[in-house]
Amino acid sequence: MSSTINTKFSRRSFLRTSSLASGGMLIGFNFFTACKDTVKMPVDIAKLNYNDFNAFIKISNEGMVTIFSPNPEIGQGVKTSMPMLIAEELDVPWENVNVVQGILDTQNYTRQVAGGSQSIRFGWDALRQTGATARQILVNAAAAKWGVDASECSAKQGVITNAAGETLGYGDVVNEAAVLENERAAARAAKIAALVEGEKLEEEPIALKDPKDFTLIGTDVGNVDIDKIITGKPLFGLDYKAEGMVYASVLRPPSFGQVLESYDATAAKAVSGVIDVIKIGEKAKAYLAKGEVDWSAKLADTEKVVVIAENSWAAIKAKKAIKAQWSESTPLENTAAHDKILVDLLDGNKLTNLRKDGNVRKAFSQADKVVERTYESPFLPHNCMEPMNFYANVTDSKIHLVGPVQTPASAASTVANMLGRDEKEIRLEMTRMGGGFGRRLYGDFVYEAAEISDQIRRPVKMFSTREDDMATGVYRPAIKYRIAASIKDGEITGYHLKEAAVNSNMYGIIPDFFPAGAIENYQVDVAKYDSNITTGAWRAPYTNFLSYAEQSFLDELAEVLEKDPVQMRLDLLEKVKGTTDDRIQYSAERLQDVLKLAVEKSGYRTPKEGVFQGVCAYYCHNTHVAEVADVVMEGNQPVVKKITVAVDCGIVVNPLGAMNQIEGGAIDGVGHAMYGDFVFEDGKPTSKNFDSYRLIRMNETPIVETHFVKNTLSPTGLGEPTLPPAGAAVAIALKKATGNRVYKQPFATNMATKPILG
Amino acid sequence: MPTYNLKINGKSQSIEAAEDTPLLWALRDQLDMVGTKFGCGIGQCGACTVHVDGNATRSCLLSIAALDGKEVTTIEGLSEDGSHPVQVAWKEIDVPQCGYCQAGQIMTASAFLEKNTNPSKDEIRKAMHGNICRCASYNRIENAVAKAAENKMA
Ligand code: FES
Ligand code: FES
């Protein structure tokens, strides 16, 4: 059964086909944007240029399908799940599908970004439409070959069948399909040319499968790179090598606020294996001075010393031997001062309003009681397991860039602008990424690699050590929240959230998350302090900490009101149902449902002796999640044993991959809430490697149990949404276990009773 | 620069390098074996784990000069084709997220299971505690080690 879904994607406008010189058919398509009608497809697979299409499907004469996947892979599984959407509608056996990471040339691309858990959400329609269209093209070709009408034929698992029961494999008709499709495209172009103004080409929409007929979507599909990963094949940026490549290690100012004054490289140059020691930064600074750059380039606002060496070890050693003098261009900052500044902002009256419902001030003045709490969080480094690195080869005629970056298009355009080159000369290849978490959205490491290669005119791999990575990062900003609520006659009548943050405040839609809409008088105000320490997106920006603050606060309100914390949330959500406020981002029903599911599956209503459970429900990144944390006391130490997660992410494309994301997100949330700490003194962090920065490890890890709300709604992302509720659920469970509330992250150092887990 | 003869994955390899060169960088830069990963360089994360005479060892802290007469196994040499029980279990459970830490995890797990063929849950957790997975695929690592032990015994 097929259902016809009306779609804004007209198949002929975003897809082209071509016969391949080597046999078979190539289909090029582009997400979201229509391609120019004049665009030609390559006939040689080696000439894919991603200019007008950002993704391709190749179907060989043997019926094998290669999908050139456009989205960068940072561990969230899109390299597996996005091709699944195509393969489902194309209707081919998954064993016949091979997935290759796309290459970026920078024109006409869209959404080639990994971040914000958006890839699947945006790709859902476009990718299925592409697969369905490709299938139709093949069916048309088979029908023509048989001399029957296409409507009498059907396709399943790579085989087309006609009414007489004859069959043809996809591979048997690809050559004809390409020719036929091009004729149709030409005929269509002629029709479009003949249209009079205001007239539109009537086209039949392509039928997509009814979700109940899915055979691939919703099944467990393993990571497409699994064999390479478990056998140690080159995959990541740091693994990339090219003929004549040298290694570069960059010495950056030790403190934020410092710039390079002078340096002596005599000892460094004497290290065996060192080719040269150079200075970079002029081009980056000149580009920065134009003022059109995003703030992450703050990292580039100084000159830097670079060791060029024959191997990584020589570069690392020589860097330590450089004697550099730094001077202070802006004052060196520290955490103690930030703490005071942020509290002053919360106390002060220089806040910007982001949302205001009713009259909070009035509600507070008429209240029986006002509860106010302040929640604090530190800066956090991303600590991607693979340190930042990039390959660059700048020559007179072209620029070749290879590596792990979440925003390839903007990185390429910045390099072009910085070096005064044409973007067309750039070829950027993305590698698999050893983690992203937001860090690789910022291209500072790409610019450095490019500037180095531009200067030395050699292929070069710029790589960071862990210390470089941690000490010259783009951190999650330190933030403090102050939340106050008014209580009147046993009800919450007012809610006032204030945010004081380093560098940047929560973005527009966050004030419209729960509990917005549930409380009559509701207000969100923000203030920020501009620091010279670079900050940016970190997995689930803002919500990664806000969730803990708000959900802990709601739990405390329930305690004050002597209400059941689950029922109180369900009641609050009940008030949101049927809202006419279209700013509200979440669905009250879906949030209630995940909360009920988590409560049911965790055994929250039938507590076990000695197990203390904290429950919360949260919406962010388009996904509704509820989590229950189980904490037990071992001696007088609380231990997080288990997290029960209930998720509504719509249709689950690949449960095996989805559960990996969910487990990782929840454990990451527990880990950073428990241990994540990052202190600045004299402009530099006091932790620079894993001996002094604590990440959660195996023995401290709770078991994560996942439950999905089953529905047929469009899928939403999973890379981020399970992280924010985890810290909240743990904080609430810790209160039950120890009797104390914890108002500051990390919990391990800020709890009255210090937990030693494991 | 001095020359060193190393025995890696059963093959003799001769390399010319500074004597303090860690095995990690010799493998990656000079021998083109990039399966062994750089994570911290100070023995804290386990991404660089290899076997030296069968023992799980951090290659970032081990200079090639100290390897005379020793046998090194890397992820590339754990099996010819990914058929080592630990690799098989890793695939069955679909452990990796980004995948970067996984070679080190597999090397730690495989050395551990040589010594303890029937480990308890607690022993698995302790054995794997030294390897960081920033993506926090810990639940699956734990399950995969148990599965590998099971497969091996079966
Ligand atoms: S790189 Fe050797 S332990 Fe981290
Ligand atoms: S899978 Fe990413 S660090 Fe382990």
PDB file of C-alpha atoms in Angstrom, chain B residues 27-101:
ATOM      1  CA  LEU B  27      53.057   3.347  14.495  1.00  0.00           C
ATOM      2  CA  ARG B  28      50.948   6.209  13.237  1.00  0.00           C
ATOM      3  CA  ASP B  29      53.422   8.421  11.424  1.00  0.00           C
ATOM      4  CA  GLN B  30      56.151   6.064  10.334  1.00  0.00           C
ATOM      5  CA  LEU B  31      54.547   2.670   9.954  1.00  0.00           C
ATOM      6  CA  ASP B  32      51.221   3.937   8.593  1.00  0.00           C
ATOM      7  CA  MET B  33      49.270   1.992  11.172  1.00  0.00           C
ATOM      8  CA  VAL B  34      46.766   4.571  12.317  1.00  0.00           C
ATOM      9  CA  GLY B  35      44.352   2.253  14.099  1.00  0.00           C
ATOM     10  CA  THR B  36      46.085   3.021  17.395  1.00  0.00           C
ATOM     11  CA  LYS B  37      44.712   6.397  18.461  1.00  0.00           C
ATOM     12  CA  PHE B  38      46.062   9.504  20.136  1.00  0.00           C
ATOM     13  CA  GLY B  39      43.781  10.751  22.888  1.00  0.00           C
ATOM     14  CA  CYS B  40      45.765  12.318  25.702  1.00  0.00           C
ATOM     15  CA  GLY B  41      49.443  11.408  25.412  1.00  0.00           C
ATOM     16  CA  ILE B  42      49.772  10.937  29.164  1.00  0.00           C
ATOM     17  CA  GLY B  43      48.423   7.448  29.787  1.00  0.00           C
ATOM     18  CA  GLN B  44      45.009   8.605  30.977  1.00  0.00           C
ATOM     19  CA  CYS B  45      42.527   7.677  28.265  1.00  0.00           C
ATOM     20  CA  GLY B  46      43.496   4.316  26.800  1.00  0.00           C
ATOM     21  CA  ALA B  47      42.882   5.294  23.161  1.00  0.00           C
ATOM     22  CA  CYS B  48      46.450   4.234  22.330  1.00  0.00           C
ATOM     23  CA  THR B  49      46.282   0.771  23.913  1.00  0.00           C
ATOM     24  CA  VAL B  50      48.285  -2.026  22.259  1.00  0.00           C
ATOM     25  CA  HIS B  51      49.531  -5.377  23.511  1.00  0.00           C
ATOM     26  CA  VAL B  52      53.163  -5.737  24.455  1.00  0.00           C
ATOM     27  CA  ASP B  53      53.942  -9.405  25.059  1.00  0.00           C
ATOM     28  CA  GLY B  54      50.220  -9.884  25.518  1.00  0.00           C
ATOM     29  CA  ASN B  55      49.724  -7.146  28.094  1.00  0.00           C
ATOM     30  CA  ALA B  56      47.528  -4.123  27.445  1.00  0.00           C
ATOM     31  CA  THR B  57      49.925  -1.188  27.338  1.00  0.00           C
ATOM     32  CA  ARG B  58      49.622   2.538  26.654  1.00  0.00           C
ATOM     33  CA  SER B  59      51.662   3.161  23.532  1.00  0.00           C
ATOM     34  CA  CYS B  60      51.775   6.923  24.086  1.00  0.00           C
ATOM     35  CA  LEU B  61      54.112   6.474  27.037  1.00  0.00           C
ATOM     36  CA  LEU B  62      56.232   3.669  25.688  1.00  0.00           C
ATOM     37  CA  SER B  63      59.355   4.680  23.823  1.00  0.00           C
ATOM     38  CA  ILE B  64      60.460   2.495  20.964  1.00  0.00           C
ATOM     39  CA  ALA B  65      63.886   2.159  22.569  1.00  0.00           C
ATOM     40  CA  ALA B  66      62.270   0.082  25.334  1.00  0.00           C
ATOM     41  CA  LEU B  67      60.790  -2.458  22.931  1.00  0.00           C
ATOM     42  CA  ASP B  68      63.844  -4.502  22.140  1.00  0.00           C
ATOM     43  CA  GLY B  69      62.905  -8.180  21.933  1.00  0.00           C
ATOM     44  CA  LYS B  70      59.266  -7.522  22.689  1.00  0.00           C
ATOM     45  CA  GLU B  71      56.245  -8.460  20.631  1.00  0.00           C
ATOM     46  CA  VAL B  72      53.728  -5.781  19.863  1.00  0.00           C
ATOM     47  CA  THR B  73      50.175  -6.400  18.697  1.00  0.00           C
ATOM     48  CA  THR B  74      48.045  -3.531  17.437  1.00  0.00           C
ATOM     49  CA  ILE B  75      44.392  -3.401  16.444  1.00  0.00           C
ATOM     50  CA  GLU B  76      45.499  -4.088  12.863  1.00  0.00           C
ATOM     51  CA  GLY B  77      47.052  -7.339  13.990  1.00  0.00           C
ATOM     52  CA  LEU B  78      44.456  -8.528  16.473  1.00  0.00           C
ATOM     53  CA  SER B  79      43.002 -10.659  13.684  1.00  0.00           C
ATOM     54  CA  GLU B  80      43.447 -10.779   9.927  1.00  0.00           C
ATOM     55  CA  ASP B  81      39.864  -9.893   9.181  1.00  0.00           C
ATOM     56  CA  GLY B  82      38.055  -8.652  12.247  1.00  0.00           C
ATOM     57  CA  SER B  83      37.260 -12.186  13.399  1.00  0.00           C
ATOM     58  CA  HIS B  84      38.708 -11.977  16.901  1.00  0.00           C
ATOM     59  CA  PRO B  85      35.909 -12.786  19.375  1.00  0.00           C
ATOM     60  CA  VAL B  86      36.119  -9.296  20.856  1.00  0.00           C
ATOM     61  CA  GLN B  87      35.789  -7.681  17.425  1.00  0.00           C
ATOM     62  CA  VAL B  88      32.897  -9.976  16.583  1.00  0.00           C
ATOM     63  CA  ALA B  89      31.146  -9.080  19.835  1.00  0.00           C
ATOM     64  CA  TRP B  90      31.754  -5.368  19.166  1.00  0.00           C
ATOM     65  CA  LYS B  91      30.000  -5.737  15.850  1.00  0.00           C
ATOM     66  CA  GLU B  92      27.155  -7.822  17.243  1.00  0.00           C
ATOM     67  CA  ILE B  93      26.410  -5.264  19.931  1.00  0.00           C
ATOM     68  CA  ASP B  94      27.110  -2.355  17.533  1.00  0.00           C
ATOM     69  CA  VAL B  95      29.167  -0.596  20.180  1.00  0.00           C
ATOM     70  CA  PRO B  96      30.678   2.485  18.513  1.00  0.00           C
ATOM     71  CA  GLN B  97      29.282   5.953  18.373  1.00  0.00           C
ATOM     72  CA  CYS B  98      32.023   8.170  16.954  1.00  0.00           C
ATOM     73  CA  GLY B  99      34.274   5.106  17.101  1.00  0.00           C
ATOM     74  CA  TYR B 100      37.474   6.919  17.988  1.00  0.00           C
ATOM     75  CA  CYS B 101      38.111   5.233  21.328  1.00  0.00           C
TER      76      CYS B 101
END
